[in-house]
Coordinates of C-alpha atoms in Angstrom, one line a residue:
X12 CA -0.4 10.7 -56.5
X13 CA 1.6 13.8 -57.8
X14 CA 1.5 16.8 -55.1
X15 CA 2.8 20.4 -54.4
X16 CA 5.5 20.6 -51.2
X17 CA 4.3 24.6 -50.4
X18 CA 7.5 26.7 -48.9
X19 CA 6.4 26.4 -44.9
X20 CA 7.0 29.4 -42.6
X21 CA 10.8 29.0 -41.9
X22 CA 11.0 32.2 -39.8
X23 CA 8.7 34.7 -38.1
X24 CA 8.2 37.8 -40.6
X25 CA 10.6 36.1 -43.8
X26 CA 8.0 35.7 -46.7
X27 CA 11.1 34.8 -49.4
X28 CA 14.3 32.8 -49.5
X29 CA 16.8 32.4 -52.0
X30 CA 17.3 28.6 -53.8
X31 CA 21.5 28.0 -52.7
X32 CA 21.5 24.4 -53.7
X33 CA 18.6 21.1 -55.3
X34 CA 20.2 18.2 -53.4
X35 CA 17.8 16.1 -55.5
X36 CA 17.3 16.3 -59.1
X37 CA 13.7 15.7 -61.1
X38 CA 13.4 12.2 -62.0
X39 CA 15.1 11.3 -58.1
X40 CA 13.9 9.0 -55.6
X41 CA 13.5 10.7 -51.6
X42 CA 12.7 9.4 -48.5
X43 CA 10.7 11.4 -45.7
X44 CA 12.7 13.4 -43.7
X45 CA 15.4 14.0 -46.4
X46 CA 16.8 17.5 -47.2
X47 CA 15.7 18.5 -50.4
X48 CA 16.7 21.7 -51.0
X49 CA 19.0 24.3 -49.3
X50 CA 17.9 27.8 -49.1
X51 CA 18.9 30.6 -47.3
X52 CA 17.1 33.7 -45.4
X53 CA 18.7 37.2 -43.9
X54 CA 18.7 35.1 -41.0
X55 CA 20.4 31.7 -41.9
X56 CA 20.6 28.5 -44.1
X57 CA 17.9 26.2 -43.8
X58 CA 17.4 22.7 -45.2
X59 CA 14.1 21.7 -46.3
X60 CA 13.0 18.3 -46.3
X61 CA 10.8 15.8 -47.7
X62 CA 7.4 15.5 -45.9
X63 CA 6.8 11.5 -47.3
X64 CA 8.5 8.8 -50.1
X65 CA 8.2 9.3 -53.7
X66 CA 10.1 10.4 -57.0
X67 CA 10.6 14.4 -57.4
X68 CA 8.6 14.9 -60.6
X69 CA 8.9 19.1 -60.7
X70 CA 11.5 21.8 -59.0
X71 CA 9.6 24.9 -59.4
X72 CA 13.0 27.1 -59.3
X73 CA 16.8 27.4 -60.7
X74 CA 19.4 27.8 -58.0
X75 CA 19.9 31.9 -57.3
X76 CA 16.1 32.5 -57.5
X77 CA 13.5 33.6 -54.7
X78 CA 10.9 31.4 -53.6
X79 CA 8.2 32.2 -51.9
X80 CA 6.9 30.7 -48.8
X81 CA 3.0 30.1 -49.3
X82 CA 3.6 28.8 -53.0
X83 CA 4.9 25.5 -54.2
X84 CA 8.8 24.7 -54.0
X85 CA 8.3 21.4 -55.9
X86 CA 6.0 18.6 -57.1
X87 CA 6.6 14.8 -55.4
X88 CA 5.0 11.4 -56.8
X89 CA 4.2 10.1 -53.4
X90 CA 3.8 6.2 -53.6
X91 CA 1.9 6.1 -56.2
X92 CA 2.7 4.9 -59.7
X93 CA 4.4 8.5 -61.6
X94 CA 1.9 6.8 -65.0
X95 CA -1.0 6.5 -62.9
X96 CA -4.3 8.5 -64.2
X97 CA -4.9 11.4 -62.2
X98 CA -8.2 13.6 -61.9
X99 CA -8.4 16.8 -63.7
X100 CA -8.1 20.1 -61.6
X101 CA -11.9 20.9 -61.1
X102 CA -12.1 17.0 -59.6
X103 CA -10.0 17.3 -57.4
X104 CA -11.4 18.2 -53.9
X105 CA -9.9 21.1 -52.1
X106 CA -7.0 20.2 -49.3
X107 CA -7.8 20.0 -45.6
X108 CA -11.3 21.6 -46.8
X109 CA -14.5 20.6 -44.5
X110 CA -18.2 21.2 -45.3
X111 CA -20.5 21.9 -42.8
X112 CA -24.1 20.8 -44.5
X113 CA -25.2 23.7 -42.1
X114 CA -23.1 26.2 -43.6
X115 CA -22.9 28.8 -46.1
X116 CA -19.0 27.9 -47.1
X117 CA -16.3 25.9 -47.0
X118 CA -14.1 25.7 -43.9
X119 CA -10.7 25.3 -44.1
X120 CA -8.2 23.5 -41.4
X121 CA -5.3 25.3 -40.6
X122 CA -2.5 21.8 -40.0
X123 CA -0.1 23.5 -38.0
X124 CA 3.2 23.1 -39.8
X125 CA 6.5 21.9 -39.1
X126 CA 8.3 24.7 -36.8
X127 CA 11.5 23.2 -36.7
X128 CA 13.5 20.2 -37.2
X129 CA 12.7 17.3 -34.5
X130 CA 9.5 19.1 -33.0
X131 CA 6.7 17.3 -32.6
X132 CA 4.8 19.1 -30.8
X133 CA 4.3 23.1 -29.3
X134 CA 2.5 24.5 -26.2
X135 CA -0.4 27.1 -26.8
X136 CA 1.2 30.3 -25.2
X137 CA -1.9 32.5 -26.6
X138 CA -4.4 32.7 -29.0
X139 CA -4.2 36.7 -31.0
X140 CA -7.8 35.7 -32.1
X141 CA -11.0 35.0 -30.8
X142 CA -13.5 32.6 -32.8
X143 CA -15.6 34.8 -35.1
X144 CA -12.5 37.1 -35.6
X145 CA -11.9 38.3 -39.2
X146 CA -8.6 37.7 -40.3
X147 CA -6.4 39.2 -42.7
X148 CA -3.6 36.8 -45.0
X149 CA -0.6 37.0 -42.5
X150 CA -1.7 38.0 -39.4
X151 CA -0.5 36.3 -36.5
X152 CA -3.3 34.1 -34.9
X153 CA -1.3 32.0 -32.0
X154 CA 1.7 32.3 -30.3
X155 CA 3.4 28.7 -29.5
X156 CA 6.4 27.5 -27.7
X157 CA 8.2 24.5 -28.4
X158 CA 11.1 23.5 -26.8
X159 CA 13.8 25.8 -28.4
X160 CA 12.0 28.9 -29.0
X161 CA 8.6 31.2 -29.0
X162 CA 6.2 31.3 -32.8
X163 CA 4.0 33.2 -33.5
X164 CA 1.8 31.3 -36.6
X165 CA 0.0 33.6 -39.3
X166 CA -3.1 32.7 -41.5
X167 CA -2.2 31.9 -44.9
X168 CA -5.5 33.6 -46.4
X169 CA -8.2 36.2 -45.3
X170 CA -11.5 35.1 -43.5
X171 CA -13.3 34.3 -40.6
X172 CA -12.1 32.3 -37.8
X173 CA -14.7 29.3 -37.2
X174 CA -12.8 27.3 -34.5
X175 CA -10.1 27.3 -32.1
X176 CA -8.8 23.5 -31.4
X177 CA -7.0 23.8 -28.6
X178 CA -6.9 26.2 -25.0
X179 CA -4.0 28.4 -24.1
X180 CA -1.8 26.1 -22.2
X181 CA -2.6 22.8 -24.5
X182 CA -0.2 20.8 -26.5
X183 CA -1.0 20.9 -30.5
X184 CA 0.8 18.6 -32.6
X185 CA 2.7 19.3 -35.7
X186 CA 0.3 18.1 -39.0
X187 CA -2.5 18.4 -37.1
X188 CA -5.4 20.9 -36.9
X189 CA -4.5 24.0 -35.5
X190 CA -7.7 26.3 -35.9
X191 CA -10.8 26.3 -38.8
X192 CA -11.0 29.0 -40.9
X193 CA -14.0 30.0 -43.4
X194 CA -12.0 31.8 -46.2
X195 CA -13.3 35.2 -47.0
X196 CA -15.3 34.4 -51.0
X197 CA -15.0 30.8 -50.6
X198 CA -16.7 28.3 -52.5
X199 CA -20.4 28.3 -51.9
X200 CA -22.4 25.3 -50.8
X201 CA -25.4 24.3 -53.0
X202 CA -28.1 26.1 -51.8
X203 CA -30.7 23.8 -50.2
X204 CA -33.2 26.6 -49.3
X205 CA -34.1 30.7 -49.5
X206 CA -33.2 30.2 -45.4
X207 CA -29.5 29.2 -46.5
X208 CA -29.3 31.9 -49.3
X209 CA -30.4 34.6 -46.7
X210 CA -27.9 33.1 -44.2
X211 CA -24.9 33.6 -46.7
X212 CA -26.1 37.3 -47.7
X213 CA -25.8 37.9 -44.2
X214 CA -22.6 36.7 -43.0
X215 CA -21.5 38.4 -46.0
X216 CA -22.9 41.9 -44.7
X217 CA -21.7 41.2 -41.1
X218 CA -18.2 40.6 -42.7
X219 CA -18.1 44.1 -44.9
X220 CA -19.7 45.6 -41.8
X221 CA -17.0 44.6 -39.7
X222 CA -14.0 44.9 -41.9
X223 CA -11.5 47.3 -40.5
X224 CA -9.2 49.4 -43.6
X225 CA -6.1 47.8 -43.8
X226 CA -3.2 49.8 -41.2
X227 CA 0.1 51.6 -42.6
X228 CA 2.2 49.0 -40.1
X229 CA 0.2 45.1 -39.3
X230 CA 0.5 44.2 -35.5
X231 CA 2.5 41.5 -34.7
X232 CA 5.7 39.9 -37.3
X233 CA 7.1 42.9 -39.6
X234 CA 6.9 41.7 -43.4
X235 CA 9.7 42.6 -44.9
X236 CA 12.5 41.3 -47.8
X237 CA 15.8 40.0 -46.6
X238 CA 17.9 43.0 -48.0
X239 CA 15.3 45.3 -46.0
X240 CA 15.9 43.5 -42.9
X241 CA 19.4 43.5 -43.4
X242 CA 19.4 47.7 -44.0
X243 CA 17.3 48.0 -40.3
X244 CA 19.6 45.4 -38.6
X245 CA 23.1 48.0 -40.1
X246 CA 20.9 50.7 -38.8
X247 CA 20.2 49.4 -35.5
X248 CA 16.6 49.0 -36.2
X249 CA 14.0 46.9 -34.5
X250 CA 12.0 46.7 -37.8
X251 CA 9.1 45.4 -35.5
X252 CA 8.7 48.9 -34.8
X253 CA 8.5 51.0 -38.9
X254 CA 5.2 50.9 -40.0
X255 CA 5.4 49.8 -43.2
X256 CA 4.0 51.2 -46.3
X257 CA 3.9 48.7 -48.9
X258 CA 1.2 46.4 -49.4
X259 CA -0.5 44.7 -46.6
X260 CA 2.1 46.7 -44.3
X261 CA 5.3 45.4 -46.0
X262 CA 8.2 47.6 -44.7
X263 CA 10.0 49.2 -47.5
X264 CA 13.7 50.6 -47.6
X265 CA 11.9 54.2 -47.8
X266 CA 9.9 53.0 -44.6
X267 CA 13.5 52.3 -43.0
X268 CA 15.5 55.7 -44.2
X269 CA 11.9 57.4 -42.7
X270 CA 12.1 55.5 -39.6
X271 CA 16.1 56.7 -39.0
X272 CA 15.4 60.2 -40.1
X273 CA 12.3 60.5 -37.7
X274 CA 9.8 61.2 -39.8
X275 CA 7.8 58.0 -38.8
X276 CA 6.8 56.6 -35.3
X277 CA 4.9 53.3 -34.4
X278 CA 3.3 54.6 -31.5
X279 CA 0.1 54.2 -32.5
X280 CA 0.4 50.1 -32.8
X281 CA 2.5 49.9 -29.0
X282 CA -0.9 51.8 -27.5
X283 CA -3.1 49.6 -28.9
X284 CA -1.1 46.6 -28.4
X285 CA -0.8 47.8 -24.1
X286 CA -3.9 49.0 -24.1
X287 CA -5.5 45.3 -23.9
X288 CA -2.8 44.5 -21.3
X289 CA -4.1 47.3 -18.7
X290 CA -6.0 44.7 -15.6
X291 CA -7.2 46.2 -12.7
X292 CA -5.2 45.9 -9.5
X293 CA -5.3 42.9 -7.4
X294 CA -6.0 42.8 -3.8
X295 CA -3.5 41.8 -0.9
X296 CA -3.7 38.1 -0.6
X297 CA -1.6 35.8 1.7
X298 CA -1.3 31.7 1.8
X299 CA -1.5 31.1 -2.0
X300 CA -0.1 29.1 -4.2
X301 CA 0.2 28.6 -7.8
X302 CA 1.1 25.0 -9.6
X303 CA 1.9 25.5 -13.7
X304 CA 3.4 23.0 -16.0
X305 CA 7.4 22.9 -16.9
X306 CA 7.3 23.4 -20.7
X307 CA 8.9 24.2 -23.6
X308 CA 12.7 25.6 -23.8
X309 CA 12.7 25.4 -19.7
X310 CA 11.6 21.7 -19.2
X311 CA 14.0 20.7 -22.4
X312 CA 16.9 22.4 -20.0
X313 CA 15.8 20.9 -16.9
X314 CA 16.3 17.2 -18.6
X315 CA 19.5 18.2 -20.1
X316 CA 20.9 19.6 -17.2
X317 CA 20.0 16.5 -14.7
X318 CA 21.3 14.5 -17.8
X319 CA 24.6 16.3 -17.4
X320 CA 25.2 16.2 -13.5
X321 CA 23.7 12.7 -13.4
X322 CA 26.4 11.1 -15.4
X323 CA 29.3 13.3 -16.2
X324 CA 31.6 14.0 -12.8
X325 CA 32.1 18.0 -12.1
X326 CA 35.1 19.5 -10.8
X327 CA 35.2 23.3 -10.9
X328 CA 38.3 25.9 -10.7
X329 CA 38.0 29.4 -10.4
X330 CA 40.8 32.4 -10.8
X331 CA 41.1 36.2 -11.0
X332 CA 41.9 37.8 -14.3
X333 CA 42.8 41.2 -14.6
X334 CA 40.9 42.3 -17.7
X335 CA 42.5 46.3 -17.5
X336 CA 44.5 46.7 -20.3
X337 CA 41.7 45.0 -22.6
X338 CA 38.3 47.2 -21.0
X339 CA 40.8 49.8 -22.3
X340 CA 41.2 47.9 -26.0
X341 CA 37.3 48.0 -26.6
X342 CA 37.1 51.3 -25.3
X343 CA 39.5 52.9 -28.1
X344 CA 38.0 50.3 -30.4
X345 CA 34.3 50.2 -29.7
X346 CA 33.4 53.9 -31.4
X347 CA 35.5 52.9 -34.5
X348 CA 33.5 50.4 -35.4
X349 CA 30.2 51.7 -34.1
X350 CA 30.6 54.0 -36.9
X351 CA 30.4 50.8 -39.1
X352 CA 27.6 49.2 -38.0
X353 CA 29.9 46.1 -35.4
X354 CA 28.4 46.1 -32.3
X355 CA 32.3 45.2 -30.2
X356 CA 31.9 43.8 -26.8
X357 CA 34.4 42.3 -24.9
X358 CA 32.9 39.0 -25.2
X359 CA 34.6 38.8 -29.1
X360 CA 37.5 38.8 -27.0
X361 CA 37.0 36.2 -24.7
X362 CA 35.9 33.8 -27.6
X363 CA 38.3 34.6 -30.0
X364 CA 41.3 34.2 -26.7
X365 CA 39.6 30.8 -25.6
X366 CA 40.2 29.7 -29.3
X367 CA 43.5 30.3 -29.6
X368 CA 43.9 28.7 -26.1
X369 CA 42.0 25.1 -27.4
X370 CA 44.6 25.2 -30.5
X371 CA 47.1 24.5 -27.3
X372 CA 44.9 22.0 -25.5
X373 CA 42.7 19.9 -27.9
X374 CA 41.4 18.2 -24.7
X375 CA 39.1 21.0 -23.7
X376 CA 37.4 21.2 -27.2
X377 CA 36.4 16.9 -26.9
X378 CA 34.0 14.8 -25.7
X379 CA 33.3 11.3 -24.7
X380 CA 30.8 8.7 -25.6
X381 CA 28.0 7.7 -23.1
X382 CA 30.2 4.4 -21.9
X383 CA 33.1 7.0 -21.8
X384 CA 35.5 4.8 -24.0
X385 CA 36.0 6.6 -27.0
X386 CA 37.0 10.6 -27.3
X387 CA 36.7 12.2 -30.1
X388 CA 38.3 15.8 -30.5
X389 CA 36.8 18.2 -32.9
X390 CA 39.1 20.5 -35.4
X391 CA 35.9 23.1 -35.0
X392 CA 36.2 25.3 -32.2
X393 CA 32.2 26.0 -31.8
X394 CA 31.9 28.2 -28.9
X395 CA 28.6 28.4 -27.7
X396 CA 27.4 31.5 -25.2
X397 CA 24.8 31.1 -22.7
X398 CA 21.8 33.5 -23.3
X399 CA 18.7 34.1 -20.8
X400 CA 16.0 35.0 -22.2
X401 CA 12.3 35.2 -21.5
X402 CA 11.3 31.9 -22.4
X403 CA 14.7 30.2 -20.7
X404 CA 18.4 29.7 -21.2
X405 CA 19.4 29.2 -24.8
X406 CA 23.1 28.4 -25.4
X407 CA 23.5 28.9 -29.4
X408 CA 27.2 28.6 -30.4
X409 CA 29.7 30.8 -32.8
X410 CA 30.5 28.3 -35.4
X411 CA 34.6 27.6 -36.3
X412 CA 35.6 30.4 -34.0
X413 CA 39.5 29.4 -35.3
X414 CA 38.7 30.3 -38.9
X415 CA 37.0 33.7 -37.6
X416 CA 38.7 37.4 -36.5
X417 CA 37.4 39.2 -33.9
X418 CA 34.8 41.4 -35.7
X419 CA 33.4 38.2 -37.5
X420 CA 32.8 36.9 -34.0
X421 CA 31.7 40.1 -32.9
X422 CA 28.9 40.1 -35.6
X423 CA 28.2 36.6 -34.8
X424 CA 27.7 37.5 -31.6
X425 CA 25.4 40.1 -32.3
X426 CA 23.2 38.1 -34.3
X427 CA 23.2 34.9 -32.0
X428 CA 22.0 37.4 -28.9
X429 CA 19.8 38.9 -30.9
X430 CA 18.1 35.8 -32.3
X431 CA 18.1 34.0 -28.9
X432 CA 16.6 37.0 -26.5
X433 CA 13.4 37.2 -29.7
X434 CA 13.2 33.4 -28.6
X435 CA 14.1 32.8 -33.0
X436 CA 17.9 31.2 -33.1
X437 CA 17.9 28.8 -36.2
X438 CA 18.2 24.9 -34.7
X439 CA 21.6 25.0 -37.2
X440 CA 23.2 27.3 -34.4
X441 CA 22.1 25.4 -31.5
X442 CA 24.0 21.8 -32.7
X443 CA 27.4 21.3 -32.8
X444 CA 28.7 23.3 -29.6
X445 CA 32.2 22.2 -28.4
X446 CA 32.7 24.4 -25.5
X447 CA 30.9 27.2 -23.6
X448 CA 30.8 30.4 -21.7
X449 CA 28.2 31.6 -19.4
X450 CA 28.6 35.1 -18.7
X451 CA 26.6 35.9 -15.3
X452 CA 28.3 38.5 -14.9
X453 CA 26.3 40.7 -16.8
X454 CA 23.4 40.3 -13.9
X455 CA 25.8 40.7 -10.9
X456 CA 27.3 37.6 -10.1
X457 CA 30.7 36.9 -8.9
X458 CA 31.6 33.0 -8.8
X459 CA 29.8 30.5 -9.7
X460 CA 29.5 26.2 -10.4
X461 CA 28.5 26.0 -14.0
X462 CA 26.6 23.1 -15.3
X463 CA 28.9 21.2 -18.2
X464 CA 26.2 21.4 -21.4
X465 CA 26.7 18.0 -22.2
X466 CA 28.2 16.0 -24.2
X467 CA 30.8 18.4 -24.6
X468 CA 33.7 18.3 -21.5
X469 CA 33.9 22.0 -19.9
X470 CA 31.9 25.2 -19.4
X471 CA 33.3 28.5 -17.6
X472 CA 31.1 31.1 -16.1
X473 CA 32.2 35.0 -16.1
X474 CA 32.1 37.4 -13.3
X475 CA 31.2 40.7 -13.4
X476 CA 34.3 42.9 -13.4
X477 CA 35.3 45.0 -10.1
X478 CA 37.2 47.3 -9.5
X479 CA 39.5 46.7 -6.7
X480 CA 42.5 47.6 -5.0
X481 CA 45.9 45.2 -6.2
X482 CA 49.7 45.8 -6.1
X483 CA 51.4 46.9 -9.4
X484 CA 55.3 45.8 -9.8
X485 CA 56.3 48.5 -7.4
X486 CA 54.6 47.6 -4.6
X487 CA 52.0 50.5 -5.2
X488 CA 48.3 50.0 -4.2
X489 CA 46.7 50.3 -7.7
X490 CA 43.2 50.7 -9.2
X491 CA 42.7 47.4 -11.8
X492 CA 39.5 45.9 -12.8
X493 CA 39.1 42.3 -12.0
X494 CA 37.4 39.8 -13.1
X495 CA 36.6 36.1 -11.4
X496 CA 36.0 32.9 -14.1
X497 CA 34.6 29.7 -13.0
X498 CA 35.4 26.3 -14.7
X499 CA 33.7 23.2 -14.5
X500 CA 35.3 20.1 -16.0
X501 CA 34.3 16.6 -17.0
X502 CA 36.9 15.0 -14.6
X503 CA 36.7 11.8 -16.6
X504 CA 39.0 13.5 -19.3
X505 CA 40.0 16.6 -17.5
X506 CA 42.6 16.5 -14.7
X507 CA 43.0 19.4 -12.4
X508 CA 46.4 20.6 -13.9
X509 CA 45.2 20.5 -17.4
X510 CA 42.5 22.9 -16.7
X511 CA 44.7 25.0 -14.7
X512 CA 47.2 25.2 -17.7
X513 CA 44.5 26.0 -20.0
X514 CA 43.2 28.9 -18.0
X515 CA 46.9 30.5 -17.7
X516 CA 47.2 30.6 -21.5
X517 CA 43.6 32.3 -22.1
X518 CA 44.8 34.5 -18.8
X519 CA 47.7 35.7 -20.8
X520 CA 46.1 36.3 -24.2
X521 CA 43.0 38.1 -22.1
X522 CA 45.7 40.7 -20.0
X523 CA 47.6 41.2 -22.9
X524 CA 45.1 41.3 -25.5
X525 CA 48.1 42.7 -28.0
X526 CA 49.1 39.0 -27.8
X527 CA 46.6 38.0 -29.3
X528 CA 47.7 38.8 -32.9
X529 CA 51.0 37.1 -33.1
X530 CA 49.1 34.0 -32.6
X531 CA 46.1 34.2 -35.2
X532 CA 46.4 32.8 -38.4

């Protein structure tokens, strides 16, 4: 039977993507799960797969154009024989549609779609509707969590929300029924009697009654183009917050030039959207407790991180650095290239150094197999960076760090931080690590044991810096900002001298951050 693959959501708020590469031609055999077709958002390159078997029979678009999510990407024989007889259009029966012989119209199951690649399976964080809510085409309905980051879902057409499958706190499944919705002017049931007739002209009257006028800015996910994302992100925009003019709220580039020159606010949607969160205070109480389920991104890091101490033997080692002379780099630096939209941290710095340092030792950039008798050292330095976020740690990773200058890793950084903290980083950016950094010193921290994120051999943790008292070359008491880093080593492949050497050389290139540029390529 020939059938439409539709575009799924492949990112809160994108509604287009741009067609980079067919890996399959018309005519070609696929098996599920195969990538299909490589597109790419304002937020990354995604590979779309095949849902089941068949033979590709139609791609709906050349490579360079803009597909839209929603609408078919291209058409698939699935099993079936490509000669075999199919119905006409008008015999066809409507997909995932339901009829209620009570009912004035057809319901429609919403099959909660595939969120990401390996997930199964999401938690219900909360439903935005209620049943008998109307709904408008892309408003968000539920939030969900899977393992690797928060969703929020959006109904693909307007109507009326019949059902709600699942509770806040249950587990839905990916193809499965998420929610039933009765799409506003669907297709009528045969009348049986004046009673049903009379039933229909009323839900219809209840449903213009209750219709609210379509608002400047939608609540939840902006809908906005990739180059208009891209303008608020150079701006330093939260586009969540322009209210957008275009149709069914899209935000526009005018929206965004508006927004930056002040002549727009989107106070009206945070009011209404903390007004609901207002509760009444809550009474002393003493002797409670409270029991809730480990979930999502926080239970996936509890198994990986007993995983990791369980079979890979820590050793940590800790020294001082004296990160003066390059606090004083970013300094001079950071306004420069404020001006041109890079967001410079030092943290660019302390990739870029630890790069240079793995070209030195390849060791700290390898990792074993599970029996520990292979190693296998990776050309790609792929730093990852430890983020904390609301719904747990993410640790997304700056890809081929030794191919990159600093202001490329300082605008990977940027978007990777970004990304993780909205609970959205792209699974592409959370494989691959070879090494990481955890910086703790950001909440206050001084030393610390850092968990190895395995497979890969080593993890340091940053301090915060302090400013303390040391003595310069004369033997004068001196002002100098300080900073402790903690390793942690898998001792199987690691010795103690190795990682001590290691650390010396991304000490030097960190104190004397000049340094630094004799030794990139």
């Amino acid at each position: 039977m020939s059938k439409d693959f539709i575009l799924p959501d492949i990112g809160e708020g994108i509604v287009e993507c741009e067609i980079v590469e067919w890996l399959v031609a018309e005519g070609d055999q696929v098996k599920e799960d195969q990538p299909v077709v490589e597109v790419m958002t304002d937020k990354a390159m995604v590979e779309i797969p095949a849902k089941e078997d068949g033979v590709v029979e139609k791609l709906y678009y050349a490579k360079g154009d803009i597909a839209k999510v929603h609408e078919p990407l291209f058409r698939i024989n699935a099993g079936g024989d490509a000669t075999e007889e199919q119905p006409t259009e008008d015999a066809k029966p409507a997909p995932e549609q339901t009829r209620d012989s009570g009912s004035a119209a057809a319901t429609t199951d919403f099959i909660l779609p595939d969120i990401g690649e390996g997930i199964v399976e999401c938690e219900i964080v909360e439903w935005l509707v209620s049943e008998g809510d109307q709904v408008k085409e892309d408003q968000p309905v539920v939030e969900v969590m899977t393992d690797k980051a928060t969703v929020e879902i959006p109904a693909k057409d307007d109507g009326v929300v019949v059902k709600l499958y699942h509770k806040k706190g249950d587990i839905a499944e990916v193809h499965k029924p998420l929610f039933a919705l009765q799409p506003a002017g669907g297709v009528e049931s045969a009348p049986s009697t004046s009673a049903t007739q009379k039933t229909t002209t009323d839900a219809s009257a209840k449903a213009e009654a209750t219709a609210e006028p379509p608002a400047k800015a939608r609540q939840g996910k902006a809908i906005a183009s990739p180059a208009v994302r891209r303008l608020a992100r150079e701006n330093d925009i939260n586009i969540a917050d322009v209210p957008g003019s275009g149709k069914k709220g899209r935000v526009l580039k005018q929206d965004i030039e508006a927004f930056k020159s002040g002549d727009a606010t989107a106070a009206s949607r945070t009011d209404d959207a903390h007004a609901s969160d207002a509760v009444p205070a809550a009474g002393t109480t003493t002797g409670g407790t409270r029991t809730e389920a480990i979930r999502g991104v926080k239970a996936a890091m509890a198994k990986q991180m007993m995983k990791s101490v369980s079979t890979i033997p820590h050793f940590t080692y800790a020294d001082e650095f004296d990160v003066t002379d390059l606090i004083a780099l970013r300094e001079k630096l950071k306004e420069q290239y404020k001006e041109k939209g890079i967001r410079l941290t030092v943290m660019p710095f302390f990739i870029k150094a630890l790069s240079l340092a793995l070209k030195e030792f390849p060791v700290m950039n390898a990792q074993v197999n599970e029996d520990c008798t292979e190693i296998t050292y990776f050309d790609d330095h792929n730093i990852g960076m430890a983020v904390d976020t609301k719904i747990g740690l993410l640790v997304p990773n700056v890809k081929q760090v030794q191919n990159k200058s600093i202001i490329d890793v300082a605008n990977e950084v940027t978007r990777l931080t970004q990304a993780a903290r909205e609970g959205k980083v792209p699974q592409a950016d959370m494989k691959g690590g070879t090494i990481s950094i955890s910086n703790i010193g950001v909440i206050g921290g001084t030393v610390a044991t850092p968990i190895i994120n395995k497979p890969e051999a080593a993890i340091v943790a940053l301090g915060k810096v302090q400013e303390l008292p040391r003595f310069d070359a004369n033997g004068n008491v001196v002002a100098r900002k300080i900073m402790t880093v903690s390793w942690s080593g898998d001792h199987r492949i690691i010795d103690g001298g190795t990682i001590a050497r290691f650390n010396k050389r991304w000490q030097e290139f960190l104190e004397d951050p000049t340094s630094m540029l004799v030794n990139m390529v």
